[in-house]
Amino acid sequence: MTKHRREFLAALGATATVGLAGCTGGSALGDSNEMPGVAGETLTLTTTTSTYDTGLLDELNAPFEEMYGVTVDSVAQGTGAALETARNGDSDVVMVHARSLEDEFMREGYGVNRRDIMFNDFVVVGPEDDPVGIGGVGSATEAFSTIADQGATFVSRGDNSGTHTKELAIWGAAGVEPSGDWYRETGQGMGEVLNVANESGGYTLSDRGTYLSQRSEISLVIHVQGPIEGGPELLANPYGILAVNPAAHDNVNYDLAMAYIGYITSPEGQRRIEEYTANGEQLFYPEALSEDPDFQQYVPEGWSGNSTDG
Amino acid sequence: MTPAALESLPLLVAFPFESVYVRSIIAVSLYVSLLAVLASTVVSVPVALVVGFTDFPGRRFATSVINTGMGFPSVVVGLAVLFLVSNQGPLGGLGLVFTKEAMIASQFVLATPAITGISLAAVTSVDRSVRDAAYSLGGTRLDVALVTVKEARYGIATAVLAGFGRAISEVGSVLIVGGNIAGADGVSKTRTLTTAIQLEARQGRYETAMVLGAVLIVIVLLVNAVVVRLGDGGRFR
């Protein structure tokens, strides 16, 4: 009975809200009758510094805001922090790039409807003269081993970001536990880490997008390429987007989050991603439209259903 | 970086101060800091008078709390306010996370002890004979308080300036509770001068960061000039 009453109240509230929003939205939009229910609402997006600092996000958000008459508040954090903010119900949608952390988030029940949106790759960058000679080795793990063996300065994000997660995976693959004077954790964003590596003559792992958009400011060069330029698959950098589960936090704006995910993964959103360049170079490669859809993108990787495995 | 920065000084002249981005950042900075300092002053001055002139149990404790608050680390305040306003926190229902209101709250917490502490020093140093005279002329407690505040106006102006300086130049807590948000059209929602400088530096755009830093310094100087002026001859006399 109580549940029934709650549902009734919720429905009443929703009707009133839509009605009121319709009034205000209607006057703002004049006699246009597109989506009066969401106009004026705010979507809070937590995302990584890489999508923000490259300028891609503004490029994507402006047309979305215009289309629905809404506001997108983008908070640029590391992947770990972005997911943590969402765990607390303080954001509606998350755009990040660390599949292992995204899967954990979904398994805990905080995220739903994960979609692949785009990818780029990581590159190992360092001083132009390459003091320990990692340029020839071609593999990221060997490059990391060499850096560790020679004790060359390596600047780490150290901030639980997607890039940091990838960096730790590479150290793991190389069988190295990074520690010592040569290994410097900054706890800062990619842009700052590139600056620190640049100033201190060190190596670092960077996503290609941030590196390219900042290349004119620094003298670091790429020593190990990622898969976009034929490098190892280990350096792939896929981005995903997730809606915060409204069952976990009933205050989140789930409808608008799904509208945003729909827009980002639509042909138009994907075209904008593809056409976005910095310093004349494409930074991100759209991945949502596929002739061969990956159904694993909606659920944590390796999640096997009861019906198939028995 | 330094020679490059020096070369970029002409940028100060060519900088698009009329741009929506810069103007809205300045507006948000001033809005948040001024409102927080105003609210702090309204609370601080009466508290300073009470702590300064009444005897109550725990008065020494109150004084030491104020003095500790003056040096309280801002990021800790930001974290505490975030826990309060987060949707998981006690005030979560108000939807304050990543808003200017949350920033004002954290700046209020930071500025209030500074303004109270310095005001306290100012009012307690007012000569006792001034208060005695006010009493003997038949003044009420409020009259005596007003006379004391008037006598201590330089000190209180200094206190307000210190609070404003702390609020507008603070970066840690506003970044945590405000989220450094600007719209896709470049209009700042919770981006202040300090958090914008942090963002620009992160992206290696040191020139823009420096210009915003210069703007910040100019604002602090201007507000100082205005307050000193007010304390000197204007309204308080």
Coordinates of N, CA and C in Angstrom, one line a residue, chain B residues 25-237:
Chain B
I25 N 34.5 34.7 -15.8 CA 35.3 34.1 -14.7 C 35.5 35.2 -13.6
I26 N 35.8 36.4 -14.1 CA 35.9 37.5 -13.1 C 34.6 37.7 -12.3
A27 N 33.5 37.6 -13.0 CA 32.2 37.8 -12.3 C 32.0 36.7 -11.3
V28 N 32.3 35.5 -11.6 CA 32.1 34.4 -10.7 C 33.0 34.5 -9.5
S29 N 34.3 34.9 -9.7 CA 35.2 35.1 -8.6 C 34.7 36.1 -7.7
L30 N 34.3 37.3 -8.2 CA 33.9 38.4 -7.3 C 32.6 38.0 -6.6
Y31 N 31.6 37.4 -7.4 CA 30.3 37.0 -6.8 C 30.6 36.1 -5.6
V32 N 31.3 35.1 -5.8 CA 31.5 34.1 -4.7 C 32.3 34.7 -3.5
S33 N 33.4 35.4 -3.8 CA 34.2 35.9 -2.7 C 33.5 37.0 -2.0
L34 N 32.9 38.0 -2.7 CA 32.2 39.1 -2.0 C 31.1 38.6 -1.2
L35 N 30.2 37.7 -1.7 CA 29.1 37.2 -0.9 C 29.6 36.5 0.3
A36 N 30.6 35.7 0.2 CA 31.1 34.9 1.3 C 31.7 35.9 2.4
V37 N 32.4 36.9 1.9 CA 33.0 37.9 2.9 C 31.9 38.7 3.5
L38 N 30.9 39.1 2.8 CA 29.8 39.8 3.3 C 29.1 39.0 4.5
A39 N 28.8 37.7 4.2 CA 28.2 36.9 5.2 C 29.1 36.7 6.4
S40 N 30.4 36.5 6.1 CA 31.4 36.3 7.2 C 31.4 37.6 8.1
T41 N 31.4 38.7 7.4 CA 31.5 40.0 8.2 C 30.3 40.1 9.1
V42 N 29.1 39.8 8.6 CA 27.8 39.9 9.4 C 27.9 39.0 10.6
V43 N 28.5 37.8 10.4 CA 28.7 36.9 11.6 C 29.8 37.3 12.5
S44 N 30.9 37.7 11.8 CA 32.2 37.9 12.6 C 32.2 39.0 13.5
V45 N 31.7 40.2 13.1 CA 31.8 41.4 13.9 C 31.0 41.2 15.3
P46 N 29.8 40.8 15.2 CA 29.1 40.5 16.5 C 29.8 39.5 17.4
V47 N 30.3 38.4 16.7 CA 31.0 37.4 17.5 C 32.2 38.0 18.2
A48 N 33.0 38.8 17.4 CA 34.2 39.4 18.0 C 33.8 40.3 19.2
L49 N 32.7 41.0 19.0 CA 32.2 41.9 20.1 C 31.9 41.1 21.4
V50 N 31.1 40.0 21.1 CA 30.7 39.2 22.3 C 31.9 38.5 22.9
V51 N 32.8 37.9 22.1 CA 34.0 37.3 22.7 C 34.9 38.3 23.3
G52 N 34.9 39.5 22.8 CA 35.8 40.5 23.3 C 35.4 41.1 24.6
F53 N 34.0 41.3 24.8 CA 33.6 42.1 25.9 C 32.7 41.4 26.9
T54 N 32.3 40.1 26.7 CA 31.6 39.5 27.7 C 32.4 38.3 28.3
D55 N 32.1 38.1 29.6 CA 32.7 37.0 30.2 C 31.8 35.8 30.2
F56 N 32.2 34.7 29.6 CA 31.4 33.5 29.6 C 32.3 32.3 29.7
P57 N 31.8 31.2 30.3 CA 32.7 30.1 30.3 C 33.1 29.6 28.9
G58 N 34.3 29.2 28.8 CA 34.7 28.8 27.4 C 35.2 29.9 26.5
R59 N 35.4 31.1 27.1 CA 35.8 32.2 26.3 C 37.2 32.0 25.7
R60 N 38.1 31.5 26.6 CA 39.5 31.2 26.1 C 39.4 30.2 25.0
F61 N 38.6 29.2 25.2 CA 38.4 28.1 24.2 C 37.9 28.7 22.8
A62 N 36.9 29.6 22.9 CA 36.4 30.2 21.7 C 37.5 31.0 21.0
T63 N 38.3 31.7 21.8 CA 39.4 32.4 21.2 C 40.4 31.5 20.4
S64 N 40.7 30.4 21.1 CA 41.7 29.5 20.4 C 41.1 28.8 19.2
V65 N 39.7 28.6 19.3 CA 39.1 28.0 18.1 C 39.2 29.0 16.9
I66 N 39.0 30.3 17.2 CA 39.1 31.3 16.1 C 40.5 31.4 15.6
N67 N 41.4 31.3 16.5 CA 42.8 31.4 16.0 C 43.2 30.2 15.2
T68 N 42.8 29.1 15.6 CA 43.1 27.9 14.8 C 42.4 28.0 13.5
G69 N 41.2 28.4 13.4 CA 40.5 28.6 12.2 C 41.2 29.5 11.2
M70 N 41.9 30.5 11.7 CA 42.6 31.4 10.8 C 43.6 30.7 9.9
G71 N 44.2 29.7 10.4 CA 45.2 29.0 9.6 C 44.7 27.7 9.1
F72 N 43.4 27.4 9.1 CA 42.9 26.1 8.7 C 43.2 25.9 7.2
P73 N 43.7 24.7 6.9 CA 44.0 24.4 5.4 C 42.7 24.4 4.6
S74 N 42.7 25.1 3.5 CA 41.5 25.3 2.7 C 41.1 24.0 2.0
V75 N 42.0 23.2 1.6 CA 41.5 21.9 0.9 C 40.8 21.1 1.9
V76 N 41.1 21.1 3.2 CA 40.4 20.3 4.2 C 39.0 20.8 4.3
V77 N 38.8 22.2 4.3 CA 37.5 22.8 4.3 C 36.7 22.4 3.1
G78 N 37.4 22.4 1.9 CA 36.7 22.0 0.7 C 36.2 20.6 0.8
L79 N 37.0 19.7 1.3 CA 36.7 18.3 1.5 C 35.5 18.1 2.4
A80 N 35.5 18.9 3.5 CA 34.4 18.8 4.5 C 33.1 19.3 3.9
V81 N 33.2 20.4 3.2 CA 32.0 21.0 2.5 C 31.5 20.0 1.5
L82 N 32.4 19.4 0.7 CA 32.0 18.4 -0.3 C 31.2 17.2 0.3
F83 N 31.7 16.7 1.5 CA 31.0 15.6 2.2 C 29.6 16.1 2.6
L84 N 29.5 17.3 3.0 CA 28.2 17.9 3.5 C 27.2 18.0 2.3
V85 N 27.7 18.5 1.2 CA 26.7 18.8 0.1 C 26.6 17.7 -0.9
S86 N 27.5 16.7 -0.9 CA 27.4 15.6 -1.8 C 26.1 14.9 -1.7
N87 N 25.6 14.3 -2.7 CA 24.3 13.7 -2.6 C 24.2 12.6 -1.6
Q88 N 25.4 12.1 -1.2 CA 25.4 11.1 -0.1 C 25.5 11.8 1.3
G89 N 25.7 13.1 1.3 CA 25.9 13.8 2.5 C 24.6 14.3 3.1
P90 N 24.7 14.8 4.4 CA 23.5 15.3 5.1 C 22.7 16.4 4.3
L91 N 23.4 17.2 3.5 CA 22.7 18.2 2.8 C 22.5 17.9 1.3
G92 N 22.6 16.6 1.1 CA 22.6 16.1 -0.3 C 21.3 16.5 -1.1
G93 N 20.2 16.5 -0.3 CA 18.9 16.8 -1.0 C 18.9 18.2 -1.6
L94 N 19.8 19.1 -1.2 CA 19.7 20.5 -1.7 C 20.3 20.6 -3.1
G95 N 21.0 19.6 -3.5 CA 21.7 19.6 -4.8 C 22.7 20.7 -5.0
L96 N 23.5 20.9 -3.9 CA 24.5 22.0 -3.9 C 25.8 21.7 -4.5
V97 N 26.1 20.4 -4.8 CA 27.5 20.1 -5.2 C 27.7 20.7 -6.6
F98 N 28.9 21.2 -6.8 CA 29.3 21.8 -8.0 C 28.5 23.1 -8.3
T99 N 28.2 23.9 -7.3 CA 27.5 25.1 -7.5 C 28.2 26.3 -6.8
K100 N 27.8 27.5 -7.2 CA 28.4 28.7 -6.6 C 28.1 28.7 -5.1
E101 N 26.9 28.2 -4.8 CA 26.5 28.3 -3.4 C 27.4 27.4 -2.5
A102 N 27.8 26.3 -3.0 CA 28.8 25.4 -2.2 C 30.1 26.1 -2.1
M103 N 30.5 26.8 -3.2 CA 31.8 27.6 -3.1 C 31.7 28.7 -2.1
I104 N 30.5 29.4 -2.0 CA 30.4 30.5 -1.1 C 30.4 29.9 0.3
A105 N 29.8 28.7 0.5 CA 29.9 28.1 1.9 C 31.3 27.8 2.3
S106 N 32.1 27.2 1.4 CA 33.5 26.9 1.8 C 34.3 28.2 2.0
Q107 N 34.1 29.2 1.2 CA 34.8 30.5 1.4 C 34.3 31.1 2.7
F108 N 33.1 31.0 3.0 CA 32.6 31.5 4.3 C 33.3 30.9 5.5
V109 N 33.4 29.5 5.4 CA 34.1 28.8 6.5 C 35.6 29.3 6.6
L110 N 36.2 29.6 5.5 CA 37.6 30.0 5.5 C 37.7 31.4 6.0
A111 N 36.8 32.3 5.5 CA 37.0 33.7 5.8 C 36.6 34.1 7.2
T112 N 35.6 33.4 7.7 CA 35.0 33.8 9.0 C 36.0 33.8 10.2
P113 N 36.8 32.8 10.3 CA 37.8 32.9 11.4 C 38.8 34.0 11.3
A114 N 39.2 34.2 10.0 CA 40.2 35.3 9.8 C 39.6 36.7 10.1
I115 N 38.3 36.9 9.7 CA 37.7 38.2 10.0 C 37.4 38.3 11.5
T116 N 36.9 37.2 12.1 CA 36.6 37.3 13.5 C 37.9 37.5 14.3
G117 N 38.9 36.8 14.0 CA 40.2 36.9 14.8 C 40.8 38.3 14.7
I118 N 40.8 38.9 13.5 CA 41.4 40.2 13.4 C 40.5 41.3 14.0
S119 N 39.2 41.1 13.8 CA 38.2 42.1 14.4 C 38.3 42.0 15.9
L120 N 38.5 40.8 16.5 CA 38.6 40.6 17.9 C 39.7 41.5 18.4
A121 N 40.9 41.3 17.8 CA 42.0 42.1 18.2 C 41.8 43.6 18.1
A122 N 41.0 44.0 17.1 CA 40.7 45.4 16.9 C 39.8 45.9 17.9
V123 N 38.7 45.2 18.2 CA 37.8 45.7 19.2 C 38.3 45.7 20.6
T124 N 39.1 44.7 20.9 CA 39.6 44.6 22.3 C 40.7 45.7 22.6
S125 N 41.2 46.2 21.5 CA 42.2 47.3 21.7 C 41.6 48.7 21.8
V126 N 40.3 48.7 21.6 CA 39.6 50.0 21.7 C 39.7 50.5 23.2
D127 N 40.1 51.7 23.4 CA 40.3 52.1 24.8 C 39.1 52.0 25.7
R128 N 39.3 51.5 26.9 CA 38.2 51.2 27.8 C 37.4 52.5 28.1
S129 N 38.1 53.6 28.1 CA 37.4 54.9 28.5 C 36.3 55.2 27.4
V130 N 36.5 54.8 26.2 CA 35.5 55.0 25.2 C 34.2 54.3 25.5
R131 N 34.3 53.1 25.9 CA 33.1 52.3 26.3 C 32.5 52.9 27.6
D132 N 33.3 53.2 28.5 CA 32.8 53.8 29.8 C 32.0 55.1 29.5
A133 N 32.6 55.9 28.6 CA 31.9 57.1 28.3 C 30.6 56.9 27.7
A134 N 30.5 55.9 26.8 CA 29.3 55.6 26.1 C 28.2 55.1 27.1
Y135 N 28.7 54.3 28.0 CA 27.8 53.8 29.1 C 27.3 55.0 30.0
S136 N 28.2 55.8 30.4 CA 27.8 56.9 31.3 C 26.9 57.9 30.7
L137 N 26.9 58.0 29.3 CA 26.0 58.9 28.7 C 24.6 58.2 28.5
G138 N 24.5 57.0 29.1 CA 23.2 56.4 29.0 C 23.0 55.5 27.8
G139 N 24.1 55.1 27.1 CA 23.9 54.3 26.0 C 23.5 52.8 26.3
T140 N 22.8 52.3 25.4 CA 22.4 50.9 25.5 C 23.6 50.0 25.1
R141 N 23.5 48.7 25.3 CA 24.5 47.8 24.9 C 24.8 48.0 23.4
L142 N 23.7 48.2 22.6 CA 23.9 48.3 21.2 C 24.7 49.6 20.8
D143 N 24.3 50.7 21.5 CA 25.0 51.9 21.3 C 26.5 51.8 21.6
V144 N 26.8 51.1 22.7 CA 28.2 50.9 23.1 C 28.9 50.1 22.0
A145 N 28.2 49.0 21.5 CA 28.8 48.2 20.5 C 29.1 49.0 19.2
L146 N 28.1 49.9 18.9 CA 28.3 50.7 17.7 C 29.5 51.6 17.8
V147 N 29.6 52.2 19.0 CA 30.7 53.1 19.2 C 32.1 52.4 19.1
T148 N 32.1 51.2 19.7 CA 33.3 50.4 19.7 C 33.7 50.0 18.2
V149 N 32.7 49.6 17.5 CA 32.9 49.3 16.1 C 33.5 50.5 15.3
K150 N 32.9 51.6 15.6 CA 33.3 52.8 14.9 C 34.8 53.2 15.2
E151 N 35.1 53.0 16.5 CA 36.5 53.3 16.9 C 37.4 52.3 16.3
A152 N 37.0 51.0 16.1 CA 37.9 50.0 15.6 C 37.8 49.8 14.1
R153 N 37.2 50.8 13.4 CA 36.9 50.6 12.0 C 38.1 50.2 11.1
Y154 N 39.3 50.8 11.4 CA 40.5 50.5 10.6 C 40.8 49.0 10.8
G155 N 40.8 48.6 12.0 CA 41.1 47.1 12.3 C 40.1 46.2 11.6
I156 N 38.8 46.6 11.7 CA 37.8 45.8 11.1 C 37.9 45.8 9.6
A157 N 38.2 46.9 9.0 CA 38.4 47.0 7.6 C 39.6 46.1 7.2
T158 N 40.6 46.1 8.0 CA 41.8 45.2 7.7 C 41.3 43.7 7.8
A159 N 40.4 43.4 8.8 CA 39.9 42.1 8.9 C 39.2 41.6 7.7
V160 N 38.3 42.5 7.2 CA 37.5 42.2 6.0 C 38.4 42.0 4.8
L161 N 39.4 42.8 4.7 CA 40.4 42.7 3.6 C 41.1 41.3 3.7
A162 N 41.5 41.0 4.9 CA 42.2 39.7 5.0 C 41.3 38.6 4.6
G163 N 40.0 38.7 5.0 CA 39.0 37.6 4.7 C 38.8 37.6 3.1
F164 N 38.7 38.7 2.5 CA 38.5 38.8 1.1 C 39.8 38.2 0.3
G165 N 40.9 38.6 0.9 CA 42.2 38.1 0.2 C 42.2 36.6 0.3
R166 N 41.8 36.0 1.5 CA 41.8 34.6 1.6 C 40.8 34.0 0.7
A167 N 39.6 34.6 0.5 CA 38.6 34.0 -0.3 C 38.9 34.0 -1.8
I168 N 39.4 35.2 -2.3 CA 39.5 35.3 -3.7 C 40.8 34.6 -4.3
S169 N 41.8 34.5 -3.4 CA 43.0 33.9 -3.9 C 43.1 32.4 -3.6
E170 N 42.0 31.8 -3.1 CA 42.0 30.4 -2.7 C 41.6 29.5 -3.8
V171 N 42.3 28.4 -3.9 CA 42.0 27.5 -5.1 C 41.6 26.1 -4.7
G172 N 42.1 25.6 -3.6 CA 41.8 24.2 -3.3 C 40.4 23.9 -3.1
S173 N 39.7 24.6 -2.2 CA 38.4 24.2 -1.8 C 37.4 24.5 -2.9
V174 N 37.6 25.6 -3.7 CA 36.6 26.0 -4.7 C 36.7 25.0 -5.9
L175 N 37.9 24.4 -6.1 CA 38.1 23.4 -7.1 C 37.4 22.1 -6.7
I176 N 37.4 21.8 -5.4 CA 36.8 20.5 -5.0 C 35.3 20.7 -5.0
V177 N 34.8 21.7 -4.4 CA 33.3 21.8 -4.3 C 32.6 22.5 -5.5
G178 N 33.4 23.2 -6.3 CA 32.8 23.9 -7.4 C 33.0 23.1 -8.7
G179 N 34.1 22.4 -8.9 CA 34.3 21.6 -10.0 C 34.9 22.3 -11.2
N180 N 35.2 23.6 -11.1 CA 35.8 24.4 -12.2 C 35.0 24.3 -13.5
I181 N 33.7 24.5 -13.4 CA 32.9 24.3 -14.6 C 32.7 25.6 -15.4
A182 N 32.9 25.4 -16.7 CA 32.5 26.5 -17.7 C 31.7 25.8 -18.8
G183 N 30.8 26.5 -19.3 CA 30.0 25.9 -20.4 C 30.7 25.8 -21.7
A184 N 30.1 25.0 -22.6 CA 30.7 24.9 -23.9 C 30.9 26.2 -24.7
D185 N 30.0 27.2 -24.3 CA 30.1 28.5 -24.9 C 31.1 29.4 -24.2
G186 N 31.9 28.8 -23.2 CA 32.9 29.6 -22.5 C 32.4 30.4 -21.4
V187 N 31.1 30.3 -21.0 CA 30.6 31.0 -19.9 C 30.9 30.3 -18.6
S188 N 31.6 30.9 -17.7 CA 31.9 30.3 -16.4 C 30.7 30.0 -15.6
K189 N 30.6 28.8 -15.0 CA 29.5 28.6 -14.0 C 30.2 28.6 -12.6
T190 N 31.2 27.8 -12.4 CA 31.9 27.7 -11.1 C 33.4 27.9 -11.3
R191 N 33.8 28.5 -12.4 CA 35.2 28.7 -12.7 C 35.6 30.0 -12.2
T192 N 36.6 30.1 -11.3 CA 37.1 31.3 -10.8 C 38.5 31.6 -11.4
L193 N 39.0 32.8 -11.1 CA 40.3 33.1 -11.6 C 41.4 32.1 -11.2
T194 N 41.3 31.7 -9.9 CA 42.4 30.8 -9.5 C 42.2 29.4 -10.1
T195 N 41.0 28.9 -10.2 CA 40.9 27.6 -10.8 C 41.1 27.6 -12.3
A196 N 40.8 28.8 -13.0 CA 41.1 28.9 -14.4 C 42.7 29.0 -14.6
I197 N 43.4 29.6 -13.7 CA 44.8 29.6 -13.8 C 45.4 28.2 -13.7
Q198 N 44.8 27.5 -12.7 CA 45.3 26.1 -12.6 C 45.1 25.3 -13.8
L199 N 43.9 25.5 -14.4 CA 43.5 24.8 -15.7 C 44.5 25.2 -16.8
E200 N 44.7 26.5 -17.0 CA 45.6 26.9 -18.1 C 47.0 26.4 -17.9
A201 N 47.5 26.4 -16.6 CA 48.8 25.9 -16.4 C 48.9 24.4 -16.7
R202 N 47.8 23.7 -16.4 CA 47.8 22.3 -16.6 C 47.9 22.0 -18.1
Q203 N 47.4 22.9 -18.9 CA 47.4 22.7 -20.4 C 48.7 23.3 -21.0
G204 N 49.5 23.8 -20.1 CA 50.8 24.4 -20.7 C 50.6 25.8 -21.3
R205 N 49.4 26.4 -21.1 CA 49.2 27.8 -21.6 C 49.6 28.8 -20.6
Y206 N 50.9 28.9 -20.4 CA 51.3 29.7 -19.3 C 51.0 31.2 -19.5
E207 N 51.0 31.6 -20.8 CA 50.8 33.1 -21.0 C 49.4 33.5 -20.5
T208 N 48.4 32.7 -20.9 CA 47.0 33.0 -20.5 C 46.9 32.9 -18.9
A209 N 47.6 31.9 -18.4 CA 47.6 31.8 -16.9 C 48.2 33.0 -16.2
M210 N 49.3 33.5 -16.8 CA 49.9 34.7 -16.2 C 49.0 35.9 -16.3
V211 N 48.3 36.1 -17.5 CA 47.5 37.2 -17.6 C 46.3 37.2 -16.6
L212 N 45.7 36.0 -16.4 CA 44.7 35.8 -15.5 C 45.2 36.1 -14.1
G213 N 46.4 35.7 -13.8 CA 47.1 36.0 -12.5 C 47.2 37.5 -12.3
A214 N 47.6 38.2 -13.4 CA 47.7 39.7 -13.3 C 46.3 40.3 -13.0
V215 N 45.3 39.8 -13.6 CA 43.9 40.3 -13.4 C 43.6 40.1 -11.9
L216 N 43.9 38.9 -11.4 CA 43.6 38.6 -10.0 C 44.3 39.6 -9.0
I217 N 45.5 39.9 -9.3 CA 46.3 40.8 -8.5 C 45.7 42.2 -8.5
V218 N 45.3 42.6 -9.8 CA 44.7 43.9 -9.9 C 43.4 44.0 -9.1
I219 N 42.6 43.0 -9.1 CA 41.3 43.0 -8.4 C 41.6 43.1 -6.9
V220 N 42.6 42.3 -6.4 CA 42.9 42.4 -5.0 C 43.3 43.8 -4.6
L221 N 44.2 44.4 -5.5 CA 44.7 45.8 -5.2 C 43.5 46.8 -5.2
L222 N 42.6 46.6 -6.2 CA 41.5 47.6 -6.3 C 40.6 47.5 -5.0
V223 N 40.3 46.2 -4.6 CA 39.4 46.1 -3.5 C 40.1 46.6 -2.2
N224 N 41.4 46.4 -2.1 CA 42.1 47.0 -1.0 C 42.0 48.5 -0.9
A225 N 42.2 49.1 -2.1 CA 42.1 50.6 -2.2 C 40.7 51.1 -1.8
V226 N 39.7 50.4 -2.3 CA 38.3 50.8 -2.0 C 38.0 50.7 -0.5
V227 N 38.4 49.6 0.1 CA 38.1 49.4 1.6 C 38.9 50.4 2.4
V228 N 40.2 50.6 2.1 CA 41.0 51.5 2.8 C 40.3 52.9 2.8
R229 N 39.9 53.2 1.6 CA 39.2 54.5 1.3 C 38.0 54.7 2.2
L230 N 37.2 53.6 2.2 CA 35.9 53.6 3.0 C 36.3 53.8 4.5
G231 N 37.3 53.1 5.0 CA 37.7 53.2 6.4 C 38.2 54.5 6.7
D232 N 38.8 55.2 5.7 CA 39.5 56.4 5.9 C 38.6 57.6 6.1
G233 N 37.7 57.8 5.2 CA 36.9 59.0 5.2 C 35.4 58.9 5.0
G234 N 35.1 57.9 4.2 CA 33.7 57.8 3.8 C 32.7 57.4 4.8
R235 N 32.1 56.3 4.7 CA 30.9 56.0 5.4 C 31.1 55.9 6.9
F236 N 32.3 55.5 7.3 CA 32.5 55.1 8.7 C 32.6 56.4 9.7
R237 N 32.8 57.6 9.1 CA 33.1 58.7 10.0 C 31.8 59.3 10.5

